[in-house]
Tab-separated table of C-alpha atoms in Angstrom:
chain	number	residue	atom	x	y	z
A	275	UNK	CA	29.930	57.055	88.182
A	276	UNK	CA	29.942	57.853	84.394
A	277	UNK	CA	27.285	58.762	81.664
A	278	UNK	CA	28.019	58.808	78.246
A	279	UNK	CA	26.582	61.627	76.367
A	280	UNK	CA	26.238	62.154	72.996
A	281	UNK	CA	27.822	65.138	71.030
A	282	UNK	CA	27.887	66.597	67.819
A	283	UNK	CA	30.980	68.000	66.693
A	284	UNK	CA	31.506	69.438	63.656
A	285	UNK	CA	33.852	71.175	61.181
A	286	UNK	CA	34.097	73.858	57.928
A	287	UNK	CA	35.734	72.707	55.024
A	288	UNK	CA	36.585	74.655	51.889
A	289	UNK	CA	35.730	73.089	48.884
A	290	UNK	CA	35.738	75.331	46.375
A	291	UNK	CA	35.971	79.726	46.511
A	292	UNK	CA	31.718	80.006	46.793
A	293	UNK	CA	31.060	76.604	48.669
A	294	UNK	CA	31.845	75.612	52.173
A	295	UNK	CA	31.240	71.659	53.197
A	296	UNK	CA	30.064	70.853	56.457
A	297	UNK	CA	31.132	67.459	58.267
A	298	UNK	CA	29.886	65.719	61.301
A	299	UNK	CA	31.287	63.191	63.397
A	300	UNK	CA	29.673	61.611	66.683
A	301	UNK	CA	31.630	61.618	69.701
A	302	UNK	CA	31.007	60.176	72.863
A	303	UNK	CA	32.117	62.068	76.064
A	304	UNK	CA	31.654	60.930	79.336
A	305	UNK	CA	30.433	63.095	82.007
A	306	UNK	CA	30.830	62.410	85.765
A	307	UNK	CA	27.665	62.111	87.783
A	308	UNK	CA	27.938	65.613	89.691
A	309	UNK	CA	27.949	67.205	86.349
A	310	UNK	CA	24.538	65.895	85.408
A	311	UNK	CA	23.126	66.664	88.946
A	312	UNK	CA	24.824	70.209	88.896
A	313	UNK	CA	21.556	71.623	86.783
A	314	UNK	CA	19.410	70.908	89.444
A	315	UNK	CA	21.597	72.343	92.051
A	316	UNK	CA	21.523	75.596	90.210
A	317	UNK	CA	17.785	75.742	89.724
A	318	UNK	CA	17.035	75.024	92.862
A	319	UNK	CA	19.633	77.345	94.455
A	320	UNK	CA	18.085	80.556	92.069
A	321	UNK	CA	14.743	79.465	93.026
A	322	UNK	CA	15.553	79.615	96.914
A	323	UNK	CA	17.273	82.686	96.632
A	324	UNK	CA	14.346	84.389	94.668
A	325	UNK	CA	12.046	82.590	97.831
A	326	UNK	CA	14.080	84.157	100.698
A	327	UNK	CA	12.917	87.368	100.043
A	328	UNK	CA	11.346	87.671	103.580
A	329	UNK	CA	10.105	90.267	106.137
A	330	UNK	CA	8.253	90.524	109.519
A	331	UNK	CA	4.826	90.310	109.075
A	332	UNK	CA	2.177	90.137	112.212
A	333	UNK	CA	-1.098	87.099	111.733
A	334	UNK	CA	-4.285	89.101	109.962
A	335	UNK	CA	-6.535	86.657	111.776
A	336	UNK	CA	-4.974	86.380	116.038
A	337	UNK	CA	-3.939	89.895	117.281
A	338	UNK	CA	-0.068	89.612	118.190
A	339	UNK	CA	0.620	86.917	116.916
A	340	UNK	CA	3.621	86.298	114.406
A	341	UNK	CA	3.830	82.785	112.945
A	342	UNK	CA	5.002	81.424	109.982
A	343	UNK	CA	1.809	82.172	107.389
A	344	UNK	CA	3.619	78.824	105.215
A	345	UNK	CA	2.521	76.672	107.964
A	346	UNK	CA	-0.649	78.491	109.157
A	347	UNK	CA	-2.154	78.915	105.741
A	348	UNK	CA	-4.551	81.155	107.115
A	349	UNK	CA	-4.417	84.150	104.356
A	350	UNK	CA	-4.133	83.065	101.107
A	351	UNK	CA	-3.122	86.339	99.692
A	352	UNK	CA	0.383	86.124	101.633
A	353	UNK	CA	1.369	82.845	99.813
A	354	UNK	CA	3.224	81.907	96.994
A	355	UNK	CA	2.844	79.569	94.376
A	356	UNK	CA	4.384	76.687	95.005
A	357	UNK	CA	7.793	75.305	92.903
A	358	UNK	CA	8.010	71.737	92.108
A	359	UNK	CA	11.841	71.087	90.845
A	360	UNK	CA	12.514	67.572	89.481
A	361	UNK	CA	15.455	66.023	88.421
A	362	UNK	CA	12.916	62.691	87.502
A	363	UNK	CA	10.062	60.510	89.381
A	364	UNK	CA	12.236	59.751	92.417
A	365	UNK	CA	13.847	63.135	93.080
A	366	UNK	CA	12.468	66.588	93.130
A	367	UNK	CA	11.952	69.564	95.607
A	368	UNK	CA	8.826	71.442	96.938
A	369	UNK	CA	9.721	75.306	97.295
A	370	UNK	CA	6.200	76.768	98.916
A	371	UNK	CA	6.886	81.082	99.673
A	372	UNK	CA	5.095	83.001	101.682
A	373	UNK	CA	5.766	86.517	102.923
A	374	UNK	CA	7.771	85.364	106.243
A	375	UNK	CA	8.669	82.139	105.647
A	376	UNK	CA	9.628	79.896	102.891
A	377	UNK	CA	9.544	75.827	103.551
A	378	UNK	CA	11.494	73.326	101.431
A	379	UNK	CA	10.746	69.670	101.043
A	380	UNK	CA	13.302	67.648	99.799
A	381	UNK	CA	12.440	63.860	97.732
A	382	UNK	CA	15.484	61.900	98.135
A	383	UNK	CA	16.385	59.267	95.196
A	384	UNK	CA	15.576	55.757	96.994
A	385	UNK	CA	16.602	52.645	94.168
A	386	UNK	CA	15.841	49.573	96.152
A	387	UNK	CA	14.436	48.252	99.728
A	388	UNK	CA	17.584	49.194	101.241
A	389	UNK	CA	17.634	52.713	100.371
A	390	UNK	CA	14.318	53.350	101.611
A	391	UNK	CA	15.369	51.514	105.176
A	392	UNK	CA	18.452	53.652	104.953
A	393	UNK	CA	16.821	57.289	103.786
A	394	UNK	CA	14.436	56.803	106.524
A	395	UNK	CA	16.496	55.713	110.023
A	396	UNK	CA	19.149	58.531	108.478
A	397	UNK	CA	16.283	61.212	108.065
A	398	UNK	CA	14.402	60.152	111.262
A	399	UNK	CA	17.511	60.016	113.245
A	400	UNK	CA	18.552	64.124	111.863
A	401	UNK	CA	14.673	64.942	112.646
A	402	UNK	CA	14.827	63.194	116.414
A	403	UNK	CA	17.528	66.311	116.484
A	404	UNK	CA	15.949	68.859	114.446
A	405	UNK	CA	16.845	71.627	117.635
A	406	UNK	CA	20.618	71.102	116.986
A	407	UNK	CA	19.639	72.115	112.927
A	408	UNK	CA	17.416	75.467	113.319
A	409	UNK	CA	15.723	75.281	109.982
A	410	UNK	CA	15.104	71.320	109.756
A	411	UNK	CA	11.248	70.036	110.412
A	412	UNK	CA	10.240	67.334	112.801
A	413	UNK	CA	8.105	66.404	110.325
A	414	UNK	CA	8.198	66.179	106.551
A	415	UNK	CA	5.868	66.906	104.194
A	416	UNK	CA	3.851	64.373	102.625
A	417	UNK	CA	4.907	62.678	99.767
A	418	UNK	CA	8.513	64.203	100.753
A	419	UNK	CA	11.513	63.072	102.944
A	420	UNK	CA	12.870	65.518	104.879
A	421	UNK	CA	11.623	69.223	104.982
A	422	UNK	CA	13.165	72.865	106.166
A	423	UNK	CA	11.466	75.926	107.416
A	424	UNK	CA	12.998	78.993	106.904
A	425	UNK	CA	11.751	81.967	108.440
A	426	UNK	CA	12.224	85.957	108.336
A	427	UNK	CA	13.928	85.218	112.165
A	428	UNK	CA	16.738	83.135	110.441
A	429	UNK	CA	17.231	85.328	107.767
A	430	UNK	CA	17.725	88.051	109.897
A	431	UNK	CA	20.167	86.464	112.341
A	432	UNK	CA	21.854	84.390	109.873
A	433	UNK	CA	23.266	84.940	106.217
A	434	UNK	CA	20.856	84.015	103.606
A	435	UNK	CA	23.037	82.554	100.912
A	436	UNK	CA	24.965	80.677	103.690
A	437	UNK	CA	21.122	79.392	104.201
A	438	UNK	CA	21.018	78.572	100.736
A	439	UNK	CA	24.367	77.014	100.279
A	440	UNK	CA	23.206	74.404	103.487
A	441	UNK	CA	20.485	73.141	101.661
A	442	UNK	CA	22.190	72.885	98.688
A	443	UNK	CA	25.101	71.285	100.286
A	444	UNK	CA	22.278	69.124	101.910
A	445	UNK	CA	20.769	67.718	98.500
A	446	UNK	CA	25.186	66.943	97.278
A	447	UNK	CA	25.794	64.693	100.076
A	448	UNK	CA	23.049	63.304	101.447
A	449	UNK	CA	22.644	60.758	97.764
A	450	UNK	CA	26.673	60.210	98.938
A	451	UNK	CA	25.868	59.533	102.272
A	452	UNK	CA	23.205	56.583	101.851
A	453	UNK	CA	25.183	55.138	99.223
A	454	UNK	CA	28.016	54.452	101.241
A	455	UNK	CA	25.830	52.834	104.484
A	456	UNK	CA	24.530	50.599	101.620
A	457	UNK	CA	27.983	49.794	100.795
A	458	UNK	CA	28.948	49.170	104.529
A	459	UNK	CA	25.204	47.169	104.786
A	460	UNK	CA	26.217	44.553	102.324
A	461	UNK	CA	29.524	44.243	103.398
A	462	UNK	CA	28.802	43.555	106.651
A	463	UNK	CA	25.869	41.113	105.236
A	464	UNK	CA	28.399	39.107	103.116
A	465	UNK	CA	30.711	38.598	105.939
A	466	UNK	CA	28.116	37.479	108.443
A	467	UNK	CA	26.600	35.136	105.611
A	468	UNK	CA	30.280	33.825	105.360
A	469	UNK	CA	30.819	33.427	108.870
A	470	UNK	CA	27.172	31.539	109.205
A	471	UNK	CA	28.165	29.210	106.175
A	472	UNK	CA	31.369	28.386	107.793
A	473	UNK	CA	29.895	27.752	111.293
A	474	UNK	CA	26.789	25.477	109.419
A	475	UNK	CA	30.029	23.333	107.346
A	476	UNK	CA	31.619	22.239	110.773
A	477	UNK	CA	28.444	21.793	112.921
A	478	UNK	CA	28.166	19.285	109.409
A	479	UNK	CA	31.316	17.896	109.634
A	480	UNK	CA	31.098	17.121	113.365
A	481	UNK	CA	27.369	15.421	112.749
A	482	UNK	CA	28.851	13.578	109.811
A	483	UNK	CA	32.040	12.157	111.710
A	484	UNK	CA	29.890	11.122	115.275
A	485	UNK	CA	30.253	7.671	116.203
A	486	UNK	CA	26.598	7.130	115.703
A	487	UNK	CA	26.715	8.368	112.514
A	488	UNK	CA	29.452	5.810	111.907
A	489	UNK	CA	27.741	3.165	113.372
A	490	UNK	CA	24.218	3.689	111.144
A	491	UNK	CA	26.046	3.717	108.252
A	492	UNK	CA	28.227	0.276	108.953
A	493	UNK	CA	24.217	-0.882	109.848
A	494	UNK	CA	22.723	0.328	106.519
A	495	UNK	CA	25.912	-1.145	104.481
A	496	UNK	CA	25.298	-4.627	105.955
């Protein structure tokens, strides 16, 4: 998929020795899809990385007690502001910090009916197995479709740009992903609406060549 985008290009010419002419021509280039969705990859990949600046840090409020102060919201001096990224209405990410944790909620792009059944079996079916993910949520944030929680444990037993590049690699495929179960949806729909079509034309045929058929119209044509 294709957008054009419009571009100025333009050129010196020497006129005379103490004037220079300037001409502009419009050109249309055409830039794939992943190059205009590649801006919002990088700002959301700087944000995260400026996010995952974590450490071990014990609750203020229960004694022993180390949970993730982006989910317990219990001291408000140990969050962060929260990061809205958006690429328009339908697609955006929620970065909220905090000093051992970071969560990110992910908006996926949803077009039609379809794409909403589809975003949520294919997001309810990867939360049913959240275990098998470390960092993915049960549950998503409101508003949101899907929704990670990264703790100071994960950074510390796994690489925090690999963390990064996950959730990035995330937000490339999963637009890929849905798009082609639509395609494979309304393929399978057109061949089951050609199959039923075909089946309704004989069951037709058969009523329209019965012998009582045959006989009511020799009746009516009397």
């Amino acid at each position: 998929m294709h957008f054009p985008v419009l571009v100025f290009d333009w050129s010196v010419e020497e006129r005379t020795s103490d004037a220079l002419m300037l001409s502009f021509r419009l050109v249309f280039v055409s830039l794939p899809f992943t190059a205009t969705l590649r801006p919002y990859l990088n700002a959301v990949r700087a944000t995260l990385q400026a996010a995952l600046c974590l450490e071990n840090f014990s609750s203020q409020v229960v004694e022993r007690h180390n949970k993730p102060e982006v989910e317990v919201r219990s001291s408000k001096e140990l969050l962060l502001q929260p990061v809205v990224i958006s690429r328009n209405d339908k697609e955006k990410v929620l970065i909220e910090g905090s000093i051992n944790s970071v969560r990110v909620s992910i908006a996926v792009k949803q077009a039609d009916e379809i794409e909403k059944i589809l975003c949520h079996k294919f997001m309810r079916f990867m939360m049913m197995r959240a275990e098998n993910f470390f960092i993915l949520r049960r549950k998503p944030v409101e508003g949101y479709d899907i929704s990670f929680l990264i703790t100071n444990f994960h950074t510390e037993q796994m690489y925090k740009h690999k963390l990064v590049d996950f959730v990035i690699h995330f937000m490339e495929e999963i637009d890929k992903e849905i798009s082609e179960m639509k395609l494979s949806v309304n393929a399978r729909a057109r061949i089951v609406a050609e199959e039923f079509l075909k089946n309704v034309r004989s069951l037709l045929s058969a009523f329209m060549a019965s012998p009582w058929i045959l006989t009511c119209h020799t009746f009516l044509l009397m």
